[in-house]
mmCIF file of C-alpha atoms in Angstrom:
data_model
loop_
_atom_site.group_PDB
_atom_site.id
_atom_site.type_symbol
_atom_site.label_atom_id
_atom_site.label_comp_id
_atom_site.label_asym_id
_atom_site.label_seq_id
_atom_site.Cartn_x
_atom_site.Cartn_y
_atom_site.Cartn_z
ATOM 1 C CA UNK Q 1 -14.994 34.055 -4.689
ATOM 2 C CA UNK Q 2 -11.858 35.243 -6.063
ATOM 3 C CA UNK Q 3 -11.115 34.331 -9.678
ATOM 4 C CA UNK Q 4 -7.424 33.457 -10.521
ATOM 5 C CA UNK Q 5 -5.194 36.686 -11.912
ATOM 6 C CA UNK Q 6 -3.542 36.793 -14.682
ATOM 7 C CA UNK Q 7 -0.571 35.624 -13.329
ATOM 8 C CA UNK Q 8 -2.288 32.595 -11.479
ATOM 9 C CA UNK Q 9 -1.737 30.045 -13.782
ATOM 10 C CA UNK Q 10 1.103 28.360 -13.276
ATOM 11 C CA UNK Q 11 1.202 25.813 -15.835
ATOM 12 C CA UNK Q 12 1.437 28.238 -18.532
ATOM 13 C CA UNK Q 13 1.947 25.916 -21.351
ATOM 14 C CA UNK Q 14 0.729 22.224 -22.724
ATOM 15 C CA UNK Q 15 3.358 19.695 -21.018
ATOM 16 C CA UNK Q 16 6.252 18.256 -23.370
ATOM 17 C CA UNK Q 17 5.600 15.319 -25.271
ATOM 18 C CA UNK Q 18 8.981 13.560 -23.425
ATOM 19 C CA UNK Q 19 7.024 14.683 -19.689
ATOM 20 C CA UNK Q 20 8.265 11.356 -17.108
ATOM 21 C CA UNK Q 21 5.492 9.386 -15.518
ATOM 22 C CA UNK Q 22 6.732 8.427 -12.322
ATOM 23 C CA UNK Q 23 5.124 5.458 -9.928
ATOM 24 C CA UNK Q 24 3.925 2.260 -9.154
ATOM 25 C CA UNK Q 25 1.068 0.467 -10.889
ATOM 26 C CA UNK Q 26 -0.872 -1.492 -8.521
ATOM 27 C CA UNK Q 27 -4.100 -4.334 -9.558
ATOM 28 C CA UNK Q 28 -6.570 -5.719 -6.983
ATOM 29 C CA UNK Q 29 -7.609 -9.216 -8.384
ATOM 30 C CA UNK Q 30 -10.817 -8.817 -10.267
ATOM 31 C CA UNK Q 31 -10.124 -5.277 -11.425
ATOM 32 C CA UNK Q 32 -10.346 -4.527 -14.946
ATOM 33 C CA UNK Q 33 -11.220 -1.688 -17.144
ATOM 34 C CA UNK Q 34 -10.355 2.243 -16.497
ATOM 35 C CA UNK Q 35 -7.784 3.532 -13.916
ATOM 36 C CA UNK Q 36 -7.319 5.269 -10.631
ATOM 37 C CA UNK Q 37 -4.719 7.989 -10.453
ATOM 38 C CA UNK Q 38 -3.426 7.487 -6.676
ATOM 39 C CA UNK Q 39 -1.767 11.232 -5.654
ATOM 40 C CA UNK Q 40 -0.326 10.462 -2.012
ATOM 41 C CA UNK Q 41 -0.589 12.651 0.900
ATOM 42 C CA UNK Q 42 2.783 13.801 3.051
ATOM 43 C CA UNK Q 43 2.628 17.576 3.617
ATOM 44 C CA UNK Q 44 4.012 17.989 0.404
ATOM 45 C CA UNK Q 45 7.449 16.660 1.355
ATOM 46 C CA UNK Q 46 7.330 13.100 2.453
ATOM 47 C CA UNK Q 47 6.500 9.649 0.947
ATOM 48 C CA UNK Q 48 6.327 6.501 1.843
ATOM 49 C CA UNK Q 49 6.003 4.210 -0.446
ATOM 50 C CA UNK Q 50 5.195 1.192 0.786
ATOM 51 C CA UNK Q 51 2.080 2.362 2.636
ATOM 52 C CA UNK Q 52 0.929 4.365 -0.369
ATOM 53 C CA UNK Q 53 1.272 0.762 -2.544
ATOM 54 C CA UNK Q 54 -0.966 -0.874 0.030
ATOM 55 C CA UNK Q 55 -3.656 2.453 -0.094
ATOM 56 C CA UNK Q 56 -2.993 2.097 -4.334
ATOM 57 C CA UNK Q 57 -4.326 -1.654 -3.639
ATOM 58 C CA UNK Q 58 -7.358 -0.836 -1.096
ATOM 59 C CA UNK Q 59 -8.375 1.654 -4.188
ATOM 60 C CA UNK Q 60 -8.248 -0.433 -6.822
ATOM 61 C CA UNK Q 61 -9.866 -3.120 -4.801
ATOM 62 C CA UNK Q 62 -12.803 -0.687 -3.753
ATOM 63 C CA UNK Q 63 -13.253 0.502 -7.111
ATOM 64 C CA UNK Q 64 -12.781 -2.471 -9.228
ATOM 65 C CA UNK Q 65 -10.159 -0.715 -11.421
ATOM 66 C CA UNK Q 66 -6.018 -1.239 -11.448
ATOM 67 C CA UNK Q 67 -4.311 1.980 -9.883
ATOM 68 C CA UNK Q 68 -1.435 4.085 -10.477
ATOM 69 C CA UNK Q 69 0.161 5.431 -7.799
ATOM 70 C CA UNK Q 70 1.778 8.880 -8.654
ATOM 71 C CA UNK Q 71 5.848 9.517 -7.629
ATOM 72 C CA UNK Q 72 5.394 13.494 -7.678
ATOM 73 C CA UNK Q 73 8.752 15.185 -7.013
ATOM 74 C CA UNK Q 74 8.255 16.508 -3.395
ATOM 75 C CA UNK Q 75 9.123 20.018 -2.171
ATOM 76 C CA UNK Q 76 11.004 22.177 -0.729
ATOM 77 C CA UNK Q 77 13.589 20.558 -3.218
ATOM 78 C CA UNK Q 78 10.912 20.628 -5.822
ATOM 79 C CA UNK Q 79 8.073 23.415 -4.776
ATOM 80 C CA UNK Q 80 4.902 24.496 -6.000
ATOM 81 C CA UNK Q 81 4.602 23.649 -9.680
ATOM 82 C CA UNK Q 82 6.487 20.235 -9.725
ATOM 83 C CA UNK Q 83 4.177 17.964 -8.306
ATOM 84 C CA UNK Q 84 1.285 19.296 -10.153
ATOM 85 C CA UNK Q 85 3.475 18.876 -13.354
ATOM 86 C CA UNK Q 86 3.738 14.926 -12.487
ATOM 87 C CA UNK Q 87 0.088 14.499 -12.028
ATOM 88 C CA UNK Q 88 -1.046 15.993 -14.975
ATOM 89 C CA UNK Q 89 1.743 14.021 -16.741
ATOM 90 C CA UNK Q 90 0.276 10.921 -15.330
ATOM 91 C CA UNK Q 91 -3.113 11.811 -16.686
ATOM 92 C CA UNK Q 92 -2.072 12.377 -19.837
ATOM 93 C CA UNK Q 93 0.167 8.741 -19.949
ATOM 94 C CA UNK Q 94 -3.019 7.533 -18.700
ATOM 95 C CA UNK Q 95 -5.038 8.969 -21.546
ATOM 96 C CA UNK Q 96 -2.262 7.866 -23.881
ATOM 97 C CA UNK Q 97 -2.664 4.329 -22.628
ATOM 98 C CA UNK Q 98 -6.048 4.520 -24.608
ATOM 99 C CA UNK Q 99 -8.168 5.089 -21.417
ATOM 100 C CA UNK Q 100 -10.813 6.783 -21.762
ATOM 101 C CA UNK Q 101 -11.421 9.740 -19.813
ATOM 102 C CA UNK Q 102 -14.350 9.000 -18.547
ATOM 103 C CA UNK Q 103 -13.037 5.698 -17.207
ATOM 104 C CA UNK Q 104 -10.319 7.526 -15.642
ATOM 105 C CA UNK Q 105 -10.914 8.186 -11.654
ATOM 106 C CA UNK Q 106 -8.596 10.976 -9.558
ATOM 107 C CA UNK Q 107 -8.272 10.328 -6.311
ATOM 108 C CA UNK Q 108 -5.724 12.009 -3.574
ATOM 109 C CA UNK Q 109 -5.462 12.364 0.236
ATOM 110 C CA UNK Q 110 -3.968 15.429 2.083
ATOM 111 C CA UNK Q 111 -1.526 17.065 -0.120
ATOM 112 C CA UNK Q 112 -2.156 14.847 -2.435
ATOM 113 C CA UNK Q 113 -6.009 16.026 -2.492
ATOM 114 C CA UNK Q 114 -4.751 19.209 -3.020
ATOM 115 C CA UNK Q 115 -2.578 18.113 -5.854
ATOM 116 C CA UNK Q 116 -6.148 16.572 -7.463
ATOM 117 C CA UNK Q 117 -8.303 19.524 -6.978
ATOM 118 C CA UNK Q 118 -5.443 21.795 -8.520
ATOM 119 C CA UNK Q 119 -4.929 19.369 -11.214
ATOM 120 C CA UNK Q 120 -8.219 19.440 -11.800
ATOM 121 C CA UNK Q 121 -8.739 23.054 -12.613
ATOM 122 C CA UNK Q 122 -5.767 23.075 -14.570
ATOM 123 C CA UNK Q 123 -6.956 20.067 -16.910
ATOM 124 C CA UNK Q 124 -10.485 22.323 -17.236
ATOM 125 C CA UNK Q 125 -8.472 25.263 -18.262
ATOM 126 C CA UNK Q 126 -6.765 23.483 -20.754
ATOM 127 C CA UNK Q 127 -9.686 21.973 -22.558
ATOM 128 C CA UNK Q 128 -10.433 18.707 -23.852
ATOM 129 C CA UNK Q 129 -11.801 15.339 -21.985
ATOM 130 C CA UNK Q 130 -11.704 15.357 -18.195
ATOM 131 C CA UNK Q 131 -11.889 12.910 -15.743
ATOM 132 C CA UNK Q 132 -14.972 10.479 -15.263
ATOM 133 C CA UNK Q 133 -14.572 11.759 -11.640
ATOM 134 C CA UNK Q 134 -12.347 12.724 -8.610
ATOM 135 C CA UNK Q 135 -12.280 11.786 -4.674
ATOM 136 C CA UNK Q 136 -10.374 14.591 -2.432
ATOM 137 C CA UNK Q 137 -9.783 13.498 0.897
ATOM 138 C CA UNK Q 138 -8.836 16.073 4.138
ATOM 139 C CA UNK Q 139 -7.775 18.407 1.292
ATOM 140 C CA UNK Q 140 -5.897 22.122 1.675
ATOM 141 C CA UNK Q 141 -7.852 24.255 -0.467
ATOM 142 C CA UNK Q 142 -6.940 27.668 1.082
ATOM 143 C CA UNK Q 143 -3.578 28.495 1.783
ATOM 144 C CA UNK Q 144 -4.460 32.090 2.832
ATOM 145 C CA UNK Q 145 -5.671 29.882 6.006
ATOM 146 C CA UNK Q 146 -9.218 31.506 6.606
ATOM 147 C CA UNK Q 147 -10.967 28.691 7.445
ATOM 148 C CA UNK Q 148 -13.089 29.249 10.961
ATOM 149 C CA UNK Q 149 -12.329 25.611 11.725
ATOM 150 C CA UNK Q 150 -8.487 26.279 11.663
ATOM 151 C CA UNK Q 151 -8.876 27.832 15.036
ATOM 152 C CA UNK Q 152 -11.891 25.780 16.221
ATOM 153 C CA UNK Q 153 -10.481 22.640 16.023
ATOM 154 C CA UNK Q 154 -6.715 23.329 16.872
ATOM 155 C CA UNK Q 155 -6.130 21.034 19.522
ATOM 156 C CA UNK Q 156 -8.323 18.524 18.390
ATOM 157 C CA UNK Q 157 -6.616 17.416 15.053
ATOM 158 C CA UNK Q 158 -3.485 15.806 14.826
ATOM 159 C CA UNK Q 159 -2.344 18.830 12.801
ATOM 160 C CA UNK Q 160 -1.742 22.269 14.346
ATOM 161 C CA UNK Q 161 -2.227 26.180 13.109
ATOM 162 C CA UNK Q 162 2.026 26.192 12.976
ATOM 163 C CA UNK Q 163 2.770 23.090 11.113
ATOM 164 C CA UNK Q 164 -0.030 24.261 8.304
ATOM 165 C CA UNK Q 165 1.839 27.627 8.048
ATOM 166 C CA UNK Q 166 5.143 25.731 7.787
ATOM 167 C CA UNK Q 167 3.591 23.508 5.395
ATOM 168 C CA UNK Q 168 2.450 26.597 3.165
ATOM 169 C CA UNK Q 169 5.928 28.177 3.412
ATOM 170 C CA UNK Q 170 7.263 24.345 1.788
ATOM 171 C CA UNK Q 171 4.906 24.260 -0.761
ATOM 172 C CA UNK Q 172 4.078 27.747 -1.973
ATOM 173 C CA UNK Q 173 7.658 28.499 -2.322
ATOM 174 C CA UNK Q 174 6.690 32.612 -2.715
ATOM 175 C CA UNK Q 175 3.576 31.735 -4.777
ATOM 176 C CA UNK Q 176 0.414 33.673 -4.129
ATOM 177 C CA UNK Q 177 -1.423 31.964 -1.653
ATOM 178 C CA UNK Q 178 -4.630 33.551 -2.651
ATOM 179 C CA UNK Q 179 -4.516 32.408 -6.264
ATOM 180 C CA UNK Q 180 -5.552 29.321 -8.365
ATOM 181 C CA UNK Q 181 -4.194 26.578 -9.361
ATOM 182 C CA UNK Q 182 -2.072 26.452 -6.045
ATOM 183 C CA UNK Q 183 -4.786 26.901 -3.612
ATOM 184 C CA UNK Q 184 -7.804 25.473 -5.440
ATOM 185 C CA UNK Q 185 -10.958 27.576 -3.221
ATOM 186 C CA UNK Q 186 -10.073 30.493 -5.908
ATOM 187 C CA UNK Q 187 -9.967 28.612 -9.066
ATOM 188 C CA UNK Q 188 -13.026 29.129 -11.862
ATOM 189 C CA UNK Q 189 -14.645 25.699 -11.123
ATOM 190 C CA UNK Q 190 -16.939 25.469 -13.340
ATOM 191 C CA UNK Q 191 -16.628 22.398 -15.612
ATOM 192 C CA UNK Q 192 -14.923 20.392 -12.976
ATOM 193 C CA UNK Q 193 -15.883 16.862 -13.108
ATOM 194 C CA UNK Q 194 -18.287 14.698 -10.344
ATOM 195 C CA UNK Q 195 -16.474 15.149 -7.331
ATOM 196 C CA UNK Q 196 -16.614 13.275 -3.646
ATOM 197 C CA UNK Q 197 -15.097 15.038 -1.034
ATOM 198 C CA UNK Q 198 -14.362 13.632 2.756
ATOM 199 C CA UNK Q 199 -13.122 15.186 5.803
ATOM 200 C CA UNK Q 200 -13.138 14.582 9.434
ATOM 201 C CA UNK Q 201 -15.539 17.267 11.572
ATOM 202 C CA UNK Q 202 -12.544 17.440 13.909
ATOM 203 C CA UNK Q 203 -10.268 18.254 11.248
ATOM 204 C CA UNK Q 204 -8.775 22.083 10.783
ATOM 205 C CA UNK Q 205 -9.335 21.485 7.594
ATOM 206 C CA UNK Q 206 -12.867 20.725 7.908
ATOM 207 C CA UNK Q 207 -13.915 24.187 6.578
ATOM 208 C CA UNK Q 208 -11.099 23.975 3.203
ATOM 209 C CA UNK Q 209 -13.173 20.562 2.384
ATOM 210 C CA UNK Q 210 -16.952 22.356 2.862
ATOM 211 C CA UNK Q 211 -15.934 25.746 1.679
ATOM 212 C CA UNK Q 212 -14.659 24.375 -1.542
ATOM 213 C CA UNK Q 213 -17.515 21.951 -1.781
ATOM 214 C CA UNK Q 214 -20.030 24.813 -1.365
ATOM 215 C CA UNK Q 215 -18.196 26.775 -4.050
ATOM 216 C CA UNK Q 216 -18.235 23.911 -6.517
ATOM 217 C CA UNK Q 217 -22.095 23.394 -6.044
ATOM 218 C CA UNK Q 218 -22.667 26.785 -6.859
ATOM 219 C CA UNK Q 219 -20.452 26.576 -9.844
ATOM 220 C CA UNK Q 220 -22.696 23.100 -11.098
ATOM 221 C CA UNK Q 221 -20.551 20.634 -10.553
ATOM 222 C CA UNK Q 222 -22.172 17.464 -9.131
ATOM 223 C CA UNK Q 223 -20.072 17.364 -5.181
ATOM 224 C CA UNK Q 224 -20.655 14.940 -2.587
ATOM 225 C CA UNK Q 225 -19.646 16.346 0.669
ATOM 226 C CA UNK Q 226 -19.195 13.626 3.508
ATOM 227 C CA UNK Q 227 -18.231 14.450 7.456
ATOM 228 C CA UNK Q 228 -16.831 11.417 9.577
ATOM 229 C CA UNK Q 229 -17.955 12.502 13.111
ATOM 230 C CA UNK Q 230 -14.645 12.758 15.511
ATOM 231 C CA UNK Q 231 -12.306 12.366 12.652
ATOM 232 C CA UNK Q 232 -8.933 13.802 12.986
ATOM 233 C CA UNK Q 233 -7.003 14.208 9.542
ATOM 234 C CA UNK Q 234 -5.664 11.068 8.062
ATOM 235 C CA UNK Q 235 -8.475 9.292 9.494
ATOM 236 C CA UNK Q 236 -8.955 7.064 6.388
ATOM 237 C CA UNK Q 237 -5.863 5.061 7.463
ATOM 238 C CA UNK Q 238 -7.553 4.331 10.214
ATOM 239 C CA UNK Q 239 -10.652 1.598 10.594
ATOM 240 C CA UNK Q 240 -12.793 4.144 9.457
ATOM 241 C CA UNK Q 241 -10.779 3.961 6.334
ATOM 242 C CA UNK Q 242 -12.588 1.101 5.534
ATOM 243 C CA UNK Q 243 -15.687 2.779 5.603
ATOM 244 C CA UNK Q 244 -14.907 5.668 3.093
ATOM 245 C CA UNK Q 245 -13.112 3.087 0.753
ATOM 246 C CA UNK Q 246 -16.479 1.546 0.473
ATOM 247 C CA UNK Q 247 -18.342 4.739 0.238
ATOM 248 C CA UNK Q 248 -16.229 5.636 -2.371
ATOM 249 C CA UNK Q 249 -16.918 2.224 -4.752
ATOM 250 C CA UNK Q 250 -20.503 2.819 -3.760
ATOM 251 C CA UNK Q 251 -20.474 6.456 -5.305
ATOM 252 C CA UNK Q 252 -18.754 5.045 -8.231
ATOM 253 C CA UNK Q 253 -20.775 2.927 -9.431
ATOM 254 C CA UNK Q 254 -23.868 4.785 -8.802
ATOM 255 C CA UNK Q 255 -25.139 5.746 -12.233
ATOM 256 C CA UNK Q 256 -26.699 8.910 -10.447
ATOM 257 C CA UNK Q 257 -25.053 12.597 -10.793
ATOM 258 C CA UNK Q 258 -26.890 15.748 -9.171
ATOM 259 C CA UNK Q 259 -26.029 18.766 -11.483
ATOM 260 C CA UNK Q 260 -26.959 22.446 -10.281
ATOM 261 C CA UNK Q 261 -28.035 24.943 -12.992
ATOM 262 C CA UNK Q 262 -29.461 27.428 -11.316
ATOM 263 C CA UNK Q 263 -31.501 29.068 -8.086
ATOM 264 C CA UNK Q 264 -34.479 25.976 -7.076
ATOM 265 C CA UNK Q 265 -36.797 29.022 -7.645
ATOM 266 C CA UNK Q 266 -35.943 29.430 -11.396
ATOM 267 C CA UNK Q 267 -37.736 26.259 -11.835
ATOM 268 C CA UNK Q 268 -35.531 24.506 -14.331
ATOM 269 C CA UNK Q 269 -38.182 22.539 -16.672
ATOM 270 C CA UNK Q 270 -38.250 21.474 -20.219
ATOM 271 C CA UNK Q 271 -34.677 19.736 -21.356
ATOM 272 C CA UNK Q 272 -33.508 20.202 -25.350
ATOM 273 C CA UNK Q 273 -30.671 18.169 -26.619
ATOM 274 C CA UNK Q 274 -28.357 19.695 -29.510
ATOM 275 C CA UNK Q 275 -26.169 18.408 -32.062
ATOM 276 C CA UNK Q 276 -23.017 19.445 -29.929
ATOM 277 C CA UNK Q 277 -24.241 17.138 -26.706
ATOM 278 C CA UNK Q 278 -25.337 19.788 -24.839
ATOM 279 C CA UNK Q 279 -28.589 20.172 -23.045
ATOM 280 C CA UNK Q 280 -30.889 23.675 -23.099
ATOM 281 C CA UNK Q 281 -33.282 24.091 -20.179
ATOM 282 C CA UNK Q 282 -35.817 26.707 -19.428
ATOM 283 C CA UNK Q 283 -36.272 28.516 -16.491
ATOM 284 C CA UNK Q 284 -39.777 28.562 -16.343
ATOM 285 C CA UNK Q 285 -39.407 30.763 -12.517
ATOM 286 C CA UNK Q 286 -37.448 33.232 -13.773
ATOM 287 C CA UNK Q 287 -38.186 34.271 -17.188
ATOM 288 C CA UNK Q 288 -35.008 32.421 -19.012
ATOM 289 C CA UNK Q 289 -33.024 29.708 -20.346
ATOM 290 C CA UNK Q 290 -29.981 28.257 -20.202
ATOM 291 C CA UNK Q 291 -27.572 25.626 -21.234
ATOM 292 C CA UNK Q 292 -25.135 23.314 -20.009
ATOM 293 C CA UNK Q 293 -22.234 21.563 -21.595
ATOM 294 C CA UNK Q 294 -21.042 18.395 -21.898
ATOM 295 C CA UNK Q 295 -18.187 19.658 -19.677
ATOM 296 C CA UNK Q 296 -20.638 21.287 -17.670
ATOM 297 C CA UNK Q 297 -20.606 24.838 -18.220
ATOM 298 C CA UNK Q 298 -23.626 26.580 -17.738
ATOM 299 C CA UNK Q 299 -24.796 29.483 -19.585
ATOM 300 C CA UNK Q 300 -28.079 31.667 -18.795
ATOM 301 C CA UNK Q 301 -29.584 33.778 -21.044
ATOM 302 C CA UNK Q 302 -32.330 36.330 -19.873
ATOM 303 C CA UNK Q 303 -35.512 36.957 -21.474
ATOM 304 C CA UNK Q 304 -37.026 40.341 -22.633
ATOM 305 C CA UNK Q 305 -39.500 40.193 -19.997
ATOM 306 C CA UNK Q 306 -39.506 38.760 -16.494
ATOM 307 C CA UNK Q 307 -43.034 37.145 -17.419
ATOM 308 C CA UNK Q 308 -42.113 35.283 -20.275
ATOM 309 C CA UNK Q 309 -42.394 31.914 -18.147
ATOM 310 C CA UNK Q 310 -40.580 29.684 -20.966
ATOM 311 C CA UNK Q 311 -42.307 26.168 -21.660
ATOM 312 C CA UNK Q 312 -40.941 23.850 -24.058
ATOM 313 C CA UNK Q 313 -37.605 24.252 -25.796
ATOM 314 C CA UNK Q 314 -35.679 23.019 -28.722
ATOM 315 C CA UNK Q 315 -31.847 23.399 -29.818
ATOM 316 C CA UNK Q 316 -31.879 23.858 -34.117
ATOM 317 C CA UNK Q 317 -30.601 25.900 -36.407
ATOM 318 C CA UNK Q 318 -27.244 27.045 -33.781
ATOM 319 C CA UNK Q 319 -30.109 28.161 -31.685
ATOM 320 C CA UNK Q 320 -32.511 27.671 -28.505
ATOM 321 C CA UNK Q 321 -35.816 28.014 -29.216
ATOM 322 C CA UNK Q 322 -38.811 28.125 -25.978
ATOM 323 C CA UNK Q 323 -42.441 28.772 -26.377
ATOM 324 C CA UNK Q 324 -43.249 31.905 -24.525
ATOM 325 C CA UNK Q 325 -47.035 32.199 -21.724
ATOM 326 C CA UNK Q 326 -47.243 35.336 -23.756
ATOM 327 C CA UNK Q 327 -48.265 33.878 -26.747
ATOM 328 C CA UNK Q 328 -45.072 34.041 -28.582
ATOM 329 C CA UNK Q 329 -41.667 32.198 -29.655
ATOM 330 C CA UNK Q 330 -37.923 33.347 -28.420
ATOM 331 C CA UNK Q 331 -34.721 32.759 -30.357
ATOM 332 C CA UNK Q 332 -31.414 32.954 -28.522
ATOM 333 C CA UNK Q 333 -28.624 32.237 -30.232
ATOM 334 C CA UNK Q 334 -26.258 29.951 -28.845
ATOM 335 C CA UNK Q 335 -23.540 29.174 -31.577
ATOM 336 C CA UNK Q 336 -21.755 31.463 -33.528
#
């Protein structure tokens, strides 16, 4: 995968205190507590509002939570930073709010997927508390336009090979199409919160949505990938709309999160909890340890020797400590 250059970040600097939150906020009776930030789809340069206040509702009514629905400025008036600007302004007047993060749930469609995932890596880069989770639906992860399915399924979608490169043209605006945040596939992804991501298996974007969901399970992050048979894009305005709005209260509220630290074979085994929240593990396979985050970054450390087969393990001291099958303790430190 390629990392973002130097050059790749285009939110270079914390937003201004003053930043406008634009949009609608939108309450399904019985929702309560947290939020759902509602980033519209459009190819970048349409809205409709109305319909996007009725999706707002169907979200907060799936997920039990009131919903704001985001009013990014739209290109090619406004390209490629603007929008992202407005969403991670409306996270942040969120967060101000007193919401906590955790509470807080992202959740685009289309462009406005895209808008989530690149948010996303932006509010990891940044630091501090991110999102209790985030729902991409149909989303453009690669604007380079590699994806096998963008030729197998032309002619099946709604959406063709030419309308995705006039899309790119809008929205890129001379940024590098092979560069994070913009097109999210090349962003560092570690640390990204729980994520759910749907897509249609007719979709040319079918391979954007599994490609990126591949690339976040290697990277640790908990991802949900789910394929609606036959699906063009914008199927979830559909009937079978219905469907993924349940799917997604269901995944909510399912106390469960899969988190990948490393190959099955390593074996990880024995769990240590430090002062700082994070968990140590051992790799009891592969002759190592390692430790994850409570933003979920991972960190492996290897032992001296490949035999070592690390047993039980304990964080003290700014240290991991594992007992060793060769008869002997190993100190790594950890915190400096």
């Amino acid at each position: 995968m390629r990392r973002a250059g130097r050059g790749a970040a285009l939110i270079a600097a914390p937003l201004p205190a003053d930043a406008e939150v634009r949009g609608d906020r939108v309450r399904a009776p019985g929702a309560r507590g947290g939020a759902v930030i509602y980033v519209h789809g459009g190819g970048f340069t349409d809205t409709m509002p109305e319909d996007e206040r009725l999706m707002a509702y169907r979200l907060s009514k799936a997920t039990g939570r009131p919903a704001l629905r985001v009013d990014y400025r739209l290109a090619p008036t406004h390209p490629c930073p603007a929008a992202l600007e407005d969403v991670l302004a409306a996270w942040r007047g969120v967060l101000d709010e007193g919401v906590p993060a955790s509470q807080i749930v992202l959740v685009g469609e289309s462009a406005g997927a895209t808008w989530v995932l690149s948010a996303l890596l932006e509010i990891a880069r940044a630091g501090g508390p991110r999102p209790g989770a985030a729902v991409a639906v149909s989303p453009i992860t690669d604007f380079a336009l590699t994806g096998a399915s963008l030729s197998a399924d032309d002619g099946k979608d709604v959406l063709s090979h030419a309308v995705l490169g006039s899309i790119a043209d809008r929205y890129l605006a001379g940024a590098d199409a092979q560069e994070a945040p913009q097109s999210p596939l090349y962003g560092e992804l570690r640390g990204l919160p729980p994520l759910l991501i749907a897509v249609g298996t007719d979709e040319m974007l079918l391979d954007d949505a599994r490609r990126f969901a591949e690339a976040a399970d290697a990277a640790g992050v908990s991802v949900r990938l789910e394929e609606y048979e036959y699906m063009p894009h914008g199927f979830h305005l559909s009937e079978r709309g219905e469907v993924l709005l349940d799917r997604i209260g269901r995944w909510l509220a399912d106390p469960v999160r899969e988190f990948t630290v490393s190959d099955p074979d390593a074996g990880p085994y024995a769990l240590a909890h430090g002062p700082d929240g994070a968990l140590g593990f051992t790799e009891w396979g592969r002759g190592g340890v390692g430790r994850i985050t409570t933003d979920g970054r991972i960190t492996t450390y290897d032992l001296p020797r490949s035999d070592s087969e690390p047993h039980g393990i304990v964080q003290h001291d700014c240290a991991l400590w594992c007992a060793l099958e060769t008869g002997s303790l190993a100190r790594i430190e950890v915190l400096r």
